Amino acid sequence: MHRIVFVLAACPTWRLQTASSTEPCAAPDRTRWKSSFGHQMQPDWTWSSPAVCREVLYVVELQRYSRDQGSSVYFPQAVLNGDDLYDATLTDGHCRLRVTLDPGLNPLVESYKLLSAEVSDGAPGEDGGLRSFNVDSLSWFGSSGSAGALVPLRANRSVFLPLWNNVDYSGEAWREAPPAEEEEEEEEEEDRVQRHAVTVSELRDSFLIGRRGVARGVVHHQLIVRIINKSHLMYYGRRDLNCECPYKAVLEVCDRTGSVCVVLWNSVCLGWYRRLKPGDILNLRRYRVKGRFQAQLDDIEISVNSRNPAALISVLPESSPFPQHIPPAAFYRFCNSKELLDRPHGVVCDVIGLLTFSGRPERIRNDGRGAELLEYHWLRLEDGSSNQPIMVKLFSTSQPDAHHKLHPLSVVVCTRLKLIRAADGCDLAFYLTNTTYTQVYCTGMRHHSEMSYRKLRPVRQFLQWLRSQDDQEVLRRALIGGFFIYPSPPVSLELYMKDRRGVPGFLRGAELQRELERLRYRERQTFCIQAAVTMVMYSRRGEEKHCLCWTDRASSLCSSPCFRNSSPFPSSTPVTTRSARSPPSSSSPSLSPTSLGSTSTPADPRSGRKSRKRRFTETLPRKRRPFVTLQSEQNKSVILFEASMEFLESPNADEDKEEDEDGDTSSFLTGPLPLEQSDITLETLPLRYDHAHKEEQAVAIAMGGALTGRFDSVLDEYYTLRLRALSDGVLVDALFLPLSCSSPPPLLPYANTWTSILCHGAFCPHTPPPSPADLIGMATQLANQRLVCVLEACHLGGATTEIVLSRAFPLNH
């Protein structure tokens, strides 16, 4: 077994380095170390000779934070290694040790190669792993007492960031209960100062006309308002900023005289952000009034900070002793799927629906090429008002806990979503996505019974439709995870270039390789190359040794470089990329997510002979299994009934034999199977929702999750196309599954030729699809064709990169 040995550098930077070895290393002399362990280690010496540990080390935890001005002192040579630092907690089974990773090792975490809770010298748990001891019971190295709350070692920050985004909160410092000391201080203040309430309009008028005493300096008058909207967390930490808690959050509040924004700054977010929610009535004191940032001149905002002065915040019950100050209730703008068909682009609305597809979390760059990665996943909601589902591209909100509970067959309410229409103006190709104030409420969190929207007419109409649905029918179309693309790309090169504003951004093969190597874990990007197809392969998952394969022998003679999509480094042999795609849903083909990956195989070493013939290999199994395996449910509508009851409950309640031989083998050479064939990754496959194991299934597809073969996927057949870049001959393998389409089917039928199938990304839904043998037999249509290929790439962690061929347009001129 190839061992990864962790090396701790014995210098103030405490760098964690890796080296390849098969022999144990010398252990450091522990008597030479001092420790204030729980915060950081201080060595007795400053020389940089490495101290190496002989023991196997376990990575218990990885924690991320941003640099500050002082971080460059520890890592002067790593100024170009990004803005993040990582602290790791290690153990040998006897004690725990905290170290900081050298920034040069950040790519190991960012590509999900260095994992927490994994043994460092082999497969997880091969020698008992972390199961052999209780990590929490271990003492810190060099310390006999409790370490207290952990804070970043190499920056002046009070909290850690989540590993995969900057929006969610992470750690125990984010309290759900209001600070007790703040409540006591407020009671003492109320005893000394006579209460006097001020309205929003009085604050605005006083500030704008410059009246002293009310809106100038610190405002001691209490302001009673209701929270209408709550933003996601906004992190503004930078390497040139030494703020301990660089967070802010915005609350839209109102009273009977108007509305205003309240900005929570810094450590106020730690104490109050999780506690506050839309609909709460706030009592604010000791705040400042300022002109609103990036807004109209006649608008204001209320700044609430933890010092200069320390603001006083309290949440009042609806039965407040000041009925004249109780603000109006929150209002909603619910739209059903039928009404959304006529709504204009950019309109903001609320939706309710039954969740039938929950996609895997992925990440994209902020503003396309920014450094920050934004996490999102797709949702498909049905509400019965039309056959068109409600597609939601949901980014992080203020409720990360609710995102983890978005299981299929849940009733989901999303508020303050923005409607996005496709550039081609198609009425059916639309989706909803976040605004700053988007909130999500779902079954299982007891949200619905507490919210005022449950009494509204659109919600009651949806619940009436929900009670008419059958559990088993919904389970047939309930999917989770897998690769998904929506809306589908255009079906012609002209429309595609128009959609990209005339700049397709063609890459050379080597440039594509470099871009793929830069991808971080679950990062998704679209690339475009000009290429020719040199191989088409049909495979079944789990039976990759038995496949149909067509190869353009003339193209395979080229000694072009080929890179392995499962490895970030170039290789002299072709690589396997993985892909998969789901068959059409039983209700509508537009509801089926698309799963793809890539798998490439090395060229036949015997291809040195000059031959213009194509190779055809056929070893199909005699019987074909059905595409979809349906789950059986004993109870007809128990799941949906329980989901609808949450709106009423109080918070305390709970195939045929097929032998289609092509026959025309005289025009093909029968050759051996490719030498290298990788199985399709489970992460690319949409899974049948398993209600009995919903929590386990959700954890498996989440960021950092690991899928096993225990869950049923909806497909087992896929195609692999090997593409040769026209610019430099680099080979790329991309999986292509034309069995379903994520967008509504086209109105006009088209022929199931390779050209039409690649342009549409799917078989024609109006005619029966061709058999795999027929489609491989028609692959000669692709010989010598120049194509514009649209590739969807996603890094799945470790050495696996998923590449999907979503479109390929003929390049005639």
mmCIF file with all atom_site columns, C-alpha atoms in Angstrom, residues 478-482 540-542 580-583 595 625-631 680-690 697 707-718:
data_model
loop_
_atom_site.group_PDB
_atom_site.id
_atom_site.type_symbol
_atom_site.label_atom_id
_atom_site.label_alt_id
_atom_site.label_comp_id
_atom_site.label_asym_id
_atom_site.label_entity_id
_atom_site.label_seq_id
_atom_site.pdbx_PDB_ins_code
_atom_site.Cartn_x
_atom_site.Cartn_y
_atom_site.Cartn_z
_atom_site.occupancy
_atom_site.B_iso_or_equiv
_atom_site.pdbx_formal_charge
_atom_site.auth_seq_id
_atom_site.auth_comp_id
_atom_site.auth_asym_id
_atom_site.auth_atom_id
_atom_site.pdbx_PDB_model_num
ATOM 1  C CA . ALA A 1 478 ? -38.800 11.149 -7.261  1.00 0.00 ? 478 ALA A CA 1
ATOM 2  C CA . LEU A 1 479 ? -35.052 11.451 -7.895  1.00 0.00 ? 479 LEU A CA 1
ATOM 3  C CA . ILE A 1 480 ? -32.083 12.707 -5.935  1.00 0.00 ? 480 ILE A CA 1
ATOM 4  C CA . GLY A 1 481 ? -28.537 13.639 -6.932  1.00 0.00 ? 481 GLY A CA 1
ATOM 5  C CA . GLY A 1 482 ? -26.768 13.100 -10.222 1.00 0.00 ? 482 GLY A CA 1
ATOM 6  C CA . ARG A 1 540 ? -23.750 -0.780 -19.337 1.00 0.00 ? 540 ARG A CA 1
ATOM 7  C CA . ARG A 1 541 ? -22.870 0.096  -15.765 1.00 0.00 ? 541 ARG A CA 1
ATOM 8  C CA . GLY A 1 542 ? -21.197 -2.846 -14.081 1.00 0.00 ? 542 GLY A CA 1
ATOM 9  C CA . ALA A 1 580 ? -24.530 9.042  -17.122 1.00 0.00 ? 580 ALA A CA 1
ATOM 10 C CA . ARG A 1 581 ? -27.967 10.252 -17.946 1.00 0.00 ? 581 ARG A CA 1
ATOM 11 C CA . SER A 1 582 ? -31.425 9.344  -16.772 1.00 0.00 ? 582 SER A CA 1
ATOM 12 C CA . PRO A 1 583 ? -34.273 7.998  -18.904 1.00 0.00 ? 583 PRO A CA 1
ATOM 13 C CA . SER A 1 595 ? -26.442 12.522 -15.612 1.00 0.00 ? 595 SER A CA 1
ATOM 14 C CA . ARG A 1 625 ? -32.522 -5.235 -17.849 1.00 0.00 ? 625 ARG A CA 1
ATOM 15 C CA . PRO A 1 626 ? -35.147 -2.485 -17.608 1.00 0.00 ? 626 PRO A CA 1
ATOM 16 C CA . PHE A 1 627 ? -33.908 1.104  -17.356 1.00 0.00 ? 627 PHE A CA 1
ATOM 17 C CA . VAL A 1 628 ? -35.871 1.915  -14.212 1.00 0.00 ? 628 VAL A CA 1
ATOM 18 C CA . THR A 1 629 ? -36.503 -0.075 -11.068 1.00 0.00 ? 629 THR A CA 1
ATOM 19 C CA . LEU A 1 630 ? -39.598 1.152  -9.242  1.00 0.00 ? 630 LEU A CA 1
ATOM 20 C CA . GLN A 1 631 ? -39.926 1.049  -5.492  1.00 0.00 ? 631 GLN A CA 1
ATOM 21 C CA . ILE A 1 680 ? -19.155 5.259  -14.321 1.00 0.00 ? 680 ILE A CA 1
ATOM 22 C CA . THR A 1 681 ? -19.067 7.278  -11.102 1.00 0.00 ? 681 THR A CA 1
ATOM 23 C CA . LEU A 1 682 ? -22.069 6.974  -8.829  1.00 0.00 ? 682 LEU A CA 1
ATOM 24 C CA . GLU A 1 683 ? -22.045 10.752 -8.308  1.00 0.00 ? 683 GLU A CA 1
ATOM 25 C CA . THR A 1 684 ? -23.109 11.279 -11.925 1.00 0.00 ? 684 THR A CA 1
ATOM 26 C CA . LEU A 1 685 ? -26.178 9.058  -11.647 1.00 0.00 ? 685 LEU A CA 1
ATOM 27 C CA . PRO A 1 686 ? -29.567 10.290 -10.434 1.00 0.00 ? 686 PRO A CA 1
ATOM 28 C CA . LEU A 1 687 ? -30.810 7.939  -7.747  1.00 0.00 ? 687 LEU A CA 1
ATOM 29 C CA . ARG A 1 688 ? -34.251 6.644  -6.952  1.00 0.00 ? 688 ARG A CA 1
ATOM 30 C CA . TYR A 1 689 ? -35.375 8.374  -3.795  1.00 0.00 ? 689 TYR A CA 1
ATOM 31 C CA . ASP A 1 690 ? -35.316 5.979  -0.835  1.00 0.00 ? 690 ASP A CA 1
ATOM 32 C CA . GLN A 1 697 ? -29.077 9.297  1.062   1.00 0.00 ? 697 GLN A CA 1
ATOM 33 C CA . LEU A 1 707 ? -21.989 7.329  -2.397  1.00 0.00 ? 707 LEU A CA 1
ATOM 34 C CA . THR A 1 708 ? -22.087 3.545  -2.182  1.00 0.00 ? 708 THR A CA 1
ATOM 35 C CA . GLY A 1 709 ? -23.821 1.033  -4.405  1.00 0.00 ? 709 GLY A CA 1
ATOM 36 C CA . ARG A 1 710 ? -26.692 0.435  -1.995  1.00 0.00 ? 710 ARG A CA 1
ATOM 37 C CA . PHE A 1 711 ? -28.979 3.007  -3.654  1.00 0.00 ? 711 PHE A CA 1
ATOM 38 C CA . ASP A 1 712 ? -30.715 2.298  -6.983  1.00 0.00 ? 712 ASP A CA 1
ATOM 39 C CA . SER A 1 713 ? -29.851 4.496  -9.956  1.00 0.00 ? 713 SER A CA 1
ATOM 40 C CA . VAL A 1 714 ? -32.308 5.168  -12.754 1.00 0.00 ? 714 VAL A CA 1
ATOM 41 C CA . LEU A 1 715 ? -30.086 4.083  -15.630 1.00 0.00 ? 715 LEU A CA 1
ATOM 42 C CA . ASP A 1 716 ? -27.365 1.619  -16.445 1.00 0.00 ? 716 ASP A CA 1
ATOM 43 C CA . GLU A 1 717 ? -26.576 2.377  -20.097 1.00 0.00 ? 717 GLU A CA 1
ATOM 44 C CA . TYR A 1 718 ? -24.380 5.158  -21.449 1.00 0.00 ? 718 TYR A CA 1
#
